[in-house]
CSV table of N, CA and C in Angstrom, one decimal:
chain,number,residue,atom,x,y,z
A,14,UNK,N,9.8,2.0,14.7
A,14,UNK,CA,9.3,0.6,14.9
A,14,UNK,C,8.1,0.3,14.1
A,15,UNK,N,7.8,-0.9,13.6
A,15,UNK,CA,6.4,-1.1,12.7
A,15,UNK,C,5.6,-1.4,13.8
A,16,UNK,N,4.4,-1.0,12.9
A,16,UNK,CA,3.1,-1.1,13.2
A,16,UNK,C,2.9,-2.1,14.4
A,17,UNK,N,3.1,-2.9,14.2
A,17,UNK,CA,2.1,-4.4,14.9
A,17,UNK,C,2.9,-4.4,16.0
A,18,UNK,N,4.7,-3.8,16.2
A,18,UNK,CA,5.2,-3.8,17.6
A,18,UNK,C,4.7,-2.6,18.4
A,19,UNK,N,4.5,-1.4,18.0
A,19,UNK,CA,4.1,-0.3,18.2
A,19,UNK,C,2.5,-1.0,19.2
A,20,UNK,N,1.6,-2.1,18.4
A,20,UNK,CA,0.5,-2.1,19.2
A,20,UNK,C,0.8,-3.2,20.6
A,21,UNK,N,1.7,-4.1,20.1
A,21,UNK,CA,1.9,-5.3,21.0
A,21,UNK,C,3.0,-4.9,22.0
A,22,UNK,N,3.5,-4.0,22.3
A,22,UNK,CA,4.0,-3.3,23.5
A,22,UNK,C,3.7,-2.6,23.9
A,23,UNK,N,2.3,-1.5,23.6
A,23,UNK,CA,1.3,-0.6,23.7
A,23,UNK,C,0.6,-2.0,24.8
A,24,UNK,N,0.3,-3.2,24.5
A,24,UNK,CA,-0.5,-4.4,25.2
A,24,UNK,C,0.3,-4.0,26.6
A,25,UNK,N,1.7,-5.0,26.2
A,25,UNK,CA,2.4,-5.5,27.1
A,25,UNK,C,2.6,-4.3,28.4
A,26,UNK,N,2.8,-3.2,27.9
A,26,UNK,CA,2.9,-1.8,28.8
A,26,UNK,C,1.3,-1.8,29.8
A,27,UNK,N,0.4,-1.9,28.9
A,27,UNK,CA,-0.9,-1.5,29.3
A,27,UNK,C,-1.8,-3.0,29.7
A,28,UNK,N,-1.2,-3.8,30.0
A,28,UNK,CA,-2.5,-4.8,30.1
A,28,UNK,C,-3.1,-5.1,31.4
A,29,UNK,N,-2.5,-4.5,32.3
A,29,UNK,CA,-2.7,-4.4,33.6
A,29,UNK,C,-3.7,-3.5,33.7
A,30,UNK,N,-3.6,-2.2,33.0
A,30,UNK,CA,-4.6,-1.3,33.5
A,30,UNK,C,-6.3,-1.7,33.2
A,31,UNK,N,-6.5,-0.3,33.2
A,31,UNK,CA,-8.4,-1.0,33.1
A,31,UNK,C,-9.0,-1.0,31.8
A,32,UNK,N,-8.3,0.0,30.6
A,32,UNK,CA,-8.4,-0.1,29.4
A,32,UNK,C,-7.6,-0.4,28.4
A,33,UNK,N,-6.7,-1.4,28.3
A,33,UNK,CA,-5.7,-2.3,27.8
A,33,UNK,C,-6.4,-1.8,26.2
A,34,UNK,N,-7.1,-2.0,25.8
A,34,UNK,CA,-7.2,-1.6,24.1
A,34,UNK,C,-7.1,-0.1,24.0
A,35,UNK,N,-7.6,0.6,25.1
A,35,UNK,CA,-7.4,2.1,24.7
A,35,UNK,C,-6.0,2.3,24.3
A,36,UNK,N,-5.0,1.8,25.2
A,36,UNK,CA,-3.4,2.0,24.8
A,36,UNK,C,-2.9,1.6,23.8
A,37,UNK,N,-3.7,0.3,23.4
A,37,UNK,CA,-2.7,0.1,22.1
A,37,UNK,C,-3.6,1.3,21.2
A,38,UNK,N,-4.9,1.6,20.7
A,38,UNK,CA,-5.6,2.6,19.9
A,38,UNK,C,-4.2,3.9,20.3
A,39,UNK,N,-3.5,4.7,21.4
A,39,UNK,CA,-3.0,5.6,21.2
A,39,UNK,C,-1.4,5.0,21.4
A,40,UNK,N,-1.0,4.1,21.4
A,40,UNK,CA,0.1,3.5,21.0
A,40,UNK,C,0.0,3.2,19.4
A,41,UNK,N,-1.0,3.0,18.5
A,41,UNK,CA,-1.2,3.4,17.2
A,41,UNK,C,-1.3,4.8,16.6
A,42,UNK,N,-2.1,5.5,17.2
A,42,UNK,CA,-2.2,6.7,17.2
A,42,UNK,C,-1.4,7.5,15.9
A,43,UNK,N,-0.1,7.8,16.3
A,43,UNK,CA,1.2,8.8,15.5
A,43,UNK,C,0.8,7.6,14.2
A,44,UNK,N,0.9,7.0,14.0
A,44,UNK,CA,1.0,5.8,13.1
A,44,UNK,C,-0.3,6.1,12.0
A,45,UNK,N,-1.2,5.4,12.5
A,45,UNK,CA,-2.7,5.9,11.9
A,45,UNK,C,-2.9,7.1,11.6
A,46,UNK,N,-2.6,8.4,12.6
A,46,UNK,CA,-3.2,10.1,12.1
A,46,UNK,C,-2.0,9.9,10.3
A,47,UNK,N,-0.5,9.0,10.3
A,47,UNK,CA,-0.3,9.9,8.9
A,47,UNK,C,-0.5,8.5,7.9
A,48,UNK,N,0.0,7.3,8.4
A,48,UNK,CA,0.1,6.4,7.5
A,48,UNK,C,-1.0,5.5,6.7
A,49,UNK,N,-2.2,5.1,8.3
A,49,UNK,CA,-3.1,4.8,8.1
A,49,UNK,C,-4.2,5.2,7.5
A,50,UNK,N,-4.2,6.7,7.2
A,50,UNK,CA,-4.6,7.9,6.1
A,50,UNK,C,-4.1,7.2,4.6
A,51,UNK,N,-3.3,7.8,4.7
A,51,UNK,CA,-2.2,7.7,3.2
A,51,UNK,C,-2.5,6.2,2.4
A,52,UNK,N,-2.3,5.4,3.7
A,52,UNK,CA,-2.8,3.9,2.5
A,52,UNK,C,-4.0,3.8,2.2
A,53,UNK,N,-4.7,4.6,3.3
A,53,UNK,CA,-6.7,4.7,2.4
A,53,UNK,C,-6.4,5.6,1.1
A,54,UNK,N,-6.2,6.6,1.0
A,54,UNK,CA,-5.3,7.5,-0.2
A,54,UNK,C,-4.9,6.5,-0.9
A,55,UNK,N,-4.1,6.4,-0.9
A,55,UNK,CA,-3.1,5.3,-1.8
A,55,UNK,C,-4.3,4.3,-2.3
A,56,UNK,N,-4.9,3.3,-1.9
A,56,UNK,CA,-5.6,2.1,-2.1
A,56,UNK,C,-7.2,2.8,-3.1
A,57,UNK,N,-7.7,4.1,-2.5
A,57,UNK,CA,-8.2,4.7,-3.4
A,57,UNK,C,-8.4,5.2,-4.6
A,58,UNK,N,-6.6,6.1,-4.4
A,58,UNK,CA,-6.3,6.6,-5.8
A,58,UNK,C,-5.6,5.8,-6.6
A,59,UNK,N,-4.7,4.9,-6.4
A,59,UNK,CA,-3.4,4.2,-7.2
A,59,UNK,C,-3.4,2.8,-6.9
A,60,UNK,N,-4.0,1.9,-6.1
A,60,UNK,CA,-4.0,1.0,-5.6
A,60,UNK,C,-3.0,0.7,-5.1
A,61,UNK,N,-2.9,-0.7,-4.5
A,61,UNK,CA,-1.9,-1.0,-3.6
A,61,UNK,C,-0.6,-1.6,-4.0
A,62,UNK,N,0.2,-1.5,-3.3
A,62,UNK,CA,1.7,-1.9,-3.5
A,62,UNK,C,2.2,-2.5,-2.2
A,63,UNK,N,3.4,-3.6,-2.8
A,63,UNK,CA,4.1,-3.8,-1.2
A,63,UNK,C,5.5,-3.0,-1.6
A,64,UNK,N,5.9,-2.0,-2.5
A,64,UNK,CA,6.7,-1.4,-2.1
A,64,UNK,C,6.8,-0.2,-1.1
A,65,UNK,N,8.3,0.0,-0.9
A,65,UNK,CA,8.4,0.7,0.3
A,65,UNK,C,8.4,2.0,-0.6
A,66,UNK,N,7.8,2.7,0.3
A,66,UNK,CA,7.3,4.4,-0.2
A,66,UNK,C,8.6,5.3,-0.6
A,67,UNK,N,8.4,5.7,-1.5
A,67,UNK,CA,9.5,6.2,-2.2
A,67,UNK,C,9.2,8.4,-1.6
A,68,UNK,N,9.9,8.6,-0.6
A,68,UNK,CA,10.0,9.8,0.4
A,68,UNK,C,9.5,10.9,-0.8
A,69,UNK,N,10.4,10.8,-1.8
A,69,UNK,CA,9.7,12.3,-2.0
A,69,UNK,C,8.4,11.8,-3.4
A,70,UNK,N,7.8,11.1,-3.1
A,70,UNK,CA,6.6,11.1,-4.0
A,70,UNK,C,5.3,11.3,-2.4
A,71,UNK,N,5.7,10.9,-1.6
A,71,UNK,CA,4.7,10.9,-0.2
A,71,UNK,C,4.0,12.5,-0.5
A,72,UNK,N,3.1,12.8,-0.4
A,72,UNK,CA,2.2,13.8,0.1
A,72,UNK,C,3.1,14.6,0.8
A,73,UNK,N,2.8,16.1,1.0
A,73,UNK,CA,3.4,16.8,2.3
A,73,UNK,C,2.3,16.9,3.1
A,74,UNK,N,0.9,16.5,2.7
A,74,UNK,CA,0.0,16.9,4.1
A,74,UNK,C,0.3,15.1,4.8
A,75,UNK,N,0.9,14.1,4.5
A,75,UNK,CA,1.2,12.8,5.1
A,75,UNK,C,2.1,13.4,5.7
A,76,UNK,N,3.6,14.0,5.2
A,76,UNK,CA,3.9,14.3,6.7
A,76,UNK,C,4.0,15.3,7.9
A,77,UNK,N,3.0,16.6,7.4
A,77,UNK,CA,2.6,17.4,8.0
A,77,UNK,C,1.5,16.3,9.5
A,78,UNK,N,1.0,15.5,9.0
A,78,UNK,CA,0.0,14.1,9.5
A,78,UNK,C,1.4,13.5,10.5
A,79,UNK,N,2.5,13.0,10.1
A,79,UNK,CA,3.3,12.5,10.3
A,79,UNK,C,3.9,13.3,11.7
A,80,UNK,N,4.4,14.7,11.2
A,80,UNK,CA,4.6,15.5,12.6
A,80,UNK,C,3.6,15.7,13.6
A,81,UNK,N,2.5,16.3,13.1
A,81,UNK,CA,1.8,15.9,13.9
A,81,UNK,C,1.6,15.0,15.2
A,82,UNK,N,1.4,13.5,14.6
A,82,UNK,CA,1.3,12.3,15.5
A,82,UNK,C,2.8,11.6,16.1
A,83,UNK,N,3.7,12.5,15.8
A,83,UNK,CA,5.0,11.9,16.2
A,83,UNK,C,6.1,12.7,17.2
A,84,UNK,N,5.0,14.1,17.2
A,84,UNK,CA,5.9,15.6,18.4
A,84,UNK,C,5.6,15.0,19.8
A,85,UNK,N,6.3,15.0,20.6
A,85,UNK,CA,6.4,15.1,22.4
A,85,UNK,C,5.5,16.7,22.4
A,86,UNK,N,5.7,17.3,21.8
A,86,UNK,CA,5.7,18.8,21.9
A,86,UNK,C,4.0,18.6,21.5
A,87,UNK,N,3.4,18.1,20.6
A,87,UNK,CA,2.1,18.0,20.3
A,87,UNK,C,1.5,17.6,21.7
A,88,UNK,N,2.0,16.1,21.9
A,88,UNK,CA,1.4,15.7,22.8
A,88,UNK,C,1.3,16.2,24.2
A,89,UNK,N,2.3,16.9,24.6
A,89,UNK,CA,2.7,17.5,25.8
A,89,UNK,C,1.4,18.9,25.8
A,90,UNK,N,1.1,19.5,24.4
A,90,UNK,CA,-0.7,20.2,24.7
A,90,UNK,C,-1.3,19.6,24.4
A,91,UNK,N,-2.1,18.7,23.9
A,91,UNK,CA,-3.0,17.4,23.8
A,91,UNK,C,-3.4,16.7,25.5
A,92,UNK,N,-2.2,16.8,25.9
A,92,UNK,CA,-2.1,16.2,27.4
A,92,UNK,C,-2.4,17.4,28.3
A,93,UNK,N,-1.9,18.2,28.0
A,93,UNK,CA,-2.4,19.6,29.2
A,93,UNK,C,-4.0,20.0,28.8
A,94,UNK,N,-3.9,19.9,27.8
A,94,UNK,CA,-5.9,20.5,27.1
A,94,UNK,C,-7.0,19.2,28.0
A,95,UNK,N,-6.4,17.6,27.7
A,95,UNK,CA,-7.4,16.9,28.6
A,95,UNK,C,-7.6,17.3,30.1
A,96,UNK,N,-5.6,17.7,30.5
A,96,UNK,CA,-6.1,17.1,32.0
A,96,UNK,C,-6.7,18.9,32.8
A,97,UNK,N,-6.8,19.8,32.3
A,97,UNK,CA,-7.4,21.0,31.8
A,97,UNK,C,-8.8,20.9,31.9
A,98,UNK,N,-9.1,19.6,31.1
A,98,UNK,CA,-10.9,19.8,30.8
A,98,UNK,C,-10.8,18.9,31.8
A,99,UNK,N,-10.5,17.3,31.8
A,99,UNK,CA,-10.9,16.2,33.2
A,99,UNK,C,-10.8,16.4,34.5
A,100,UNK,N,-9.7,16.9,34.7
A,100,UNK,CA,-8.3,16.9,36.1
A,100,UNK,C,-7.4,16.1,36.2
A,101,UNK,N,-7.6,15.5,35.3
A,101,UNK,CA,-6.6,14.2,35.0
A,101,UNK,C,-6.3,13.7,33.6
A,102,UNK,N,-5.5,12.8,33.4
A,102,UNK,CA,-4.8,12.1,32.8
A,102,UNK,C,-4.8,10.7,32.5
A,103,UNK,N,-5.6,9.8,31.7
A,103,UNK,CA,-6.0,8.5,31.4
A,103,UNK,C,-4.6,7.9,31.4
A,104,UNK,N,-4.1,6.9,32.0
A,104,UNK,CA,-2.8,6.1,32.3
A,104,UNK,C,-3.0,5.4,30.5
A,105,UNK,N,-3.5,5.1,30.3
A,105,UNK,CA,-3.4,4.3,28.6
A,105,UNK,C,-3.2,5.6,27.2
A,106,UNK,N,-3.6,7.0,28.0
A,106,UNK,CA,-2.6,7.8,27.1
A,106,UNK,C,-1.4,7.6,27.0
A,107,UNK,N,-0.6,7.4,28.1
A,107,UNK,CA,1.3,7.3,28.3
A,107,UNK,C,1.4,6.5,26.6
A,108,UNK,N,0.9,5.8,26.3
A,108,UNK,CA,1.3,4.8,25.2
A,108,UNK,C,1.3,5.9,23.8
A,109,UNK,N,1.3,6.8,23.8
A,109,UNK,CA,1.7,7.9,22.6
A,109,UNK,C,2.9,8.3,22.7
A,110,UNK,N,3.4,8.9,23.8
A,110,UNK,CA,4.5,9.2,23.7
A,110,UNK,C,5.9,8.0,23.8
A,111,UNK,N,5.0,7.0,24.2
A,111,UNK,CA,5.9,5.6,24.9
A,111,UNK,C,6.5,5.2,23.2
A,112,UNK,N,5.7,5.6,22.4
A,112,UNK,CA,5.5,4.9,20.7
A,112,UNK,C,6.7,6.0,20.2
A,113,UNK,N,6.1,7.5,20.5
A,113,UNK,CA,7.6,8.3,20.1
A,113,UNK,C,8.8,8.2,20.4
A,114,UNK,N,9.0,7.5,21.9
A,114,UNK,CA,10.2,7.6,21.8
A,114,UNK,C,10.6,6.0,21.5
A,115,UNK,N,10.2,5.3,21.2
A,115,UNK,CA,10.1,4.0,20.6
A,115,UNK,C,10.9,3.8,18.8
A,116,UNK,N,10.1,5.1,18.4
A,116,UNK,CA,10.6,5.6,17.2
A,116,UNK,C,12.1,6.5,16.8
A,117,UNK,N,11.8,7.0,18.0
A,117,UNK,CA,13.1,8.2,17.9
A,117,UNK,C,14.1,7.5,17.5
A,118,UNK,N,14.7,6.0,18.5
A,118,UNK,CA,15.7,5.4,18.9
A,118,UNK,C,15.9,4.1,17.7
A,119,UNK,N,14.4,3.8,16.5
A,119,UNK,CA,14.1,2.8,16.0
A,119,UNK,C,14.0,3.5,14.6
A,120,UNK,N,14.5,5.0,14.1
A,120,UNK,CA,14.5,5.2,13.1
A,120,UNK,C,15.8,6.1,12.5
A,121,UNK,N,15.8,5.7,11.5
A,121,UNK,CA,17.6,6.4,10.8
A,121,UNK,C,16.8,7.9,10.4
A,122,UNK,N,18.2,9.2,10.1
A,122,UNK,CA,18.1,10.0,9.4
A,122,UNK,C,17.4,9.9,8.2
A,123,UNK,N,18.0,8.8,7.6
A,123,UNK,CA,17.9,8.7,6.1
A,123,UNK,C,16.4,8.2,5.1
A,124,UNK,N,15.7,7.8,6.4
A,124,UNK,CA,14.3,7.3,6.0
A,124,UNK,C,13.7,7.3,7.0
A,125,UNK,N,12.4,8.3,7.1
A,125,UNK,CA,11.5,9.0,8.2
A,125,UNK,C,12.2,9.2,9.5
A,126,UNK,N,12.8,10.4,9.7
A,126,UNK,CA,13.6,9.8,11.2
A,126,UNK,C,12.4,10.9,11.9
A,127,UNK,N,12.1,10.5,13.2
A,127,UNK,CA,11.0,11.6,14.3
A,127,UNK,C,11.2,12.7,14.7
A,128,UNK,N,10.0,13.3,14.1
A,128,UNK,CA,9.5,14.8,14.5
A,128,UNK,C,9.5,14.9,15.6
A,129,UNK,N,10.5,14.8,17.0
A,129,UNK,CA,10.0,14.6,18.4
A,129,UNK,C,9.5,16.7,18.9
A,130,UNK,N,10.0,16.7,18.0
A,130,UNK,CA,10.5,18.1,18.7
A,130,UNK,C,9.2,19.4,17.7
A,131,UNK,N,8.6,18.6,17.0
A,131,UNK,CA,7.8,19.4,15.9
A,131,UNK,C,6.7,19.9,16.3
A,132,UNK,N,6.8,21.8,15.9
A,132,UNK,CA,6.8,22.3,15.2
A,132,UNK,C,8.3,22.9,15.3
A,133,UNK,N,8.6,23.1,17.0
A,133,UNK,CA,9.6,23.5,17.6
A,133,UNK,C,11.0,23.6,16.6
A,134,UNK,N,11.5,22.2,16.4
A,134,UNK,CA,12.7,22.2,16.2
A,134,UNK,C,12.9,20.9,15.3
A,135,UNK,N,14.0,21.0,13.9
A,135,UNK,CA,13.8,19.9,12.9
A,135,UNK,C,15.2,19.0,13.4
A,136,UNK,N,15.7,18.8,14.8
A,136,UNK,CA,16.6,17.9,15.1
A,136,UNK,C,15.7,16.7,15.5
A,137,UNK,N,16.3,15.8,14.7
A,137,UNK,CA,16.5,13.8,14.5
A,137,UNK,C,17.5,13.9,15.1
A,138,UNK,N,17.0,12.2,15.9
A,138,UNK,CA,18.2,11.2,16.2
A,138,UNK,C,18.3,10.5,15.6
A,139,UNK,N,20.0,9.9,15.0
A,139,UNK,CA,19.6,8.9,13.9
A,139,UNK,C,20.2,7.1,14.9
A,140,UNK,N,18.8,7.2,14.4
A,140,UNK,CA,18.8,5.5,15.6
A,140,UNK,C,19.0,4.4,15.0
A,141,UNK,N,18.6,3.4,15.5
A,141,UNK,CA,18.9,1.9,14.4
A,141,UNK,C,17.3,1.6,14.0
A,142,UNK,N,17.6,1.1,12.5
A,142,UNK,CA,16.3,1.1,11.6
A,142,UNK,C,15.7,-0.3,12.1
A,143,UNK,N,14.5,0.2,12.8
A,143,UNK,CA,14.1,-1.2,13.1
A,143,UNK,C,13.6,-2.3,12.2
A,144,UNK,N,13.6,-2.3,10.6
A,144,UNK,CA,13.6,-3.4,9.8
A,144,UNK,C,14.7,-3.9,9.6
A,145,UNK,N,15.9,-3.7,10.4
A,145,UNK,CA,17.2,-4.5,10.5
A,145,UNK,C,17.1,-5.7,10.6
A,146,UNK,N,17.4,-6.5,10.1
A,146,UNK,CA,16.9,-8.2,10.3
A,146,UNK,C,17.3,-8.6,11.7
A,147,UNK,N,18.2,-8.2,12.5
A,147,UNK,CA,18.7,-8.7,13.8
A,147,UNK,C,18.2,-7.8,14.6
A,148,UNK,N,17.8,-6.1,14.1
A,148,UNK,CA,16.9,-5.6,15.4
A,148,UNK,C,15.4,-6.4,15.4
A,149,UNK,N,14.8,-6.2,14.3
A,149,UNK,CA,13.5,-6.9,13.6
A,149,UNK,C,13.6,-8.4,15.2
A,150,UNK,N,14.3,-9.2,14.6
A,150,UNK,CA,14.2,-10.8,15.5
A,150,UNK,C,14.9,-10.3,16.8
A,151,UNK,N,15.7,-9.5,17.4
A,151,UNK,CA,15.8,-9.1,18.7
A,151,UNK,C,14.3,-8.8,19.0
A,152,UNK,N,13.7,-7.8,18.5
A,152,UNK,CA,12.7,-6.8,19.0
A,152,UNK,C,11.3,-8.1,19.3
A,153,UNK,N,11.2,-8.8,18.5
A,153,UNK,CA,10.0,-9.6,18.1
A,153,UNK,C,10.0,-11.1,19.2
A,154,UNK,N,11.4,-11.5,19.4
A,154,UNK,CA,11.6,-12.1,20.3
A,154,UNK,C,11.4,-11.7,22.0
A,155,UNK,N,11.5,-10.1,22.2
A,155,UNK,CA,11.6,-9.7,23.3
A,155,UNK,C,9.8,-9.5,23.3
A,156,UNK,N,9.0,-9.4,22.7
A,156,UNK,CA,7.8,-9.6,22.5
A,156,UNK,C,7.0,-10.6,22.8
A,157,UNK,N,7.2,-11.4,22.4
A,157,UNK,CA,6.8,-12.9,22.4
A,157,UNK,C,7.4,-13.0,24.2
A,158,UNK,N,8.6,-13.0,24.1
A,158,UNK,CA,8.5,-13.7,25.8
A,158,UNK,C,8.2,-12.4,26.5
A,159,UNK,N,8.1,-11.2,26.9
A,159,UNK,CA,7.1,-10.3,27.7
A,159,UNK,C,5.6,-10.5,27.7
A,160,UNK,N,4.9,-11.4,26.2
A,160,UNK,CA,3.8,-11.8,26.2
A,160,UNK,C,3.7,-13.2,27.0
A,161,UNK,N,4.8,-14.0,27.1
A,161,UNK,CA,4.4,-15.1,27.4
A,161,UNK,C,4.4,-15.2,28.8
A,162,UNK,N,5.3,-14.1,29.4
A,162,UNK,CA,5.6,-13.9,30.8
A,162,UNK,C,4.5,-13.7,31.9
């Protein structure tokens, strides 16, 4: 899923709770640790482009970044180490894994499909690409009235 849905369902999930921005911050999260890097990279070294990233010129520490912020398996010790140190579990974390599997279902084989399972295991689902022009206006539309609701 892009960016801006990834935060504005991160909202809609979380606006009830008590820290409604913390969720979308880790509803961005997977996103930011590889991408939001890489375009500082990019805009640094090469400047900017609106083309779409051509896979094998990407960095491998982007998607080493990329696995990283995109494993169930990451987050599943990430989540044991807090609630380890706290005794608990901040409800506006859920919005990390909520984004993975958001992705899983929202990305093809053939162009970035999710590390859900990484370091563990290199099985993808291959889902519907969400820059599909009718998933795109399904998805954006279901946004808009969950916001307006």
């Amino acid at each position: 899923m892009d960016y801006l849905a990834h935060g504005l369902w991160s909202y809609i999930f979380f606006n009830k709770t008590e820290k409604p921005k913390w969720a979308v911050f880790w509803g961005l999260f997977p996103d930011n640790l590889s991408w939001a890097i890489f375009l500082i990279y990019q805009l640094v070294f090469f400047g900017f482009t609106f083309d779409r990233p051509v896979l094998d010129q990407i960095p491998n520490w982007v998607m080493i970044l990329y696995g990283l912020g995109h494993s169930l398996v990451v987050f599943g010790v990430v989540a044991l180490f807090i609630y380890w140190i706290f005794g608990k579990l901040p409800v506006y974390l859920w919005a990390w894994p909520i984004e993975i599997v958001m992705d899983i279902f929202t990305h093809t084989k053939e162009f970035l499909p999710t590390p859900f399972l990484w370091p563990i295991s290199n099985f993808y689902v291959d889902g519907i690409s969400w820059a599909q022009p009718w998933f795109f206006i399904v998805n954006y539309v279901a946004i808009v009235l969950c916001l307006a609701w």
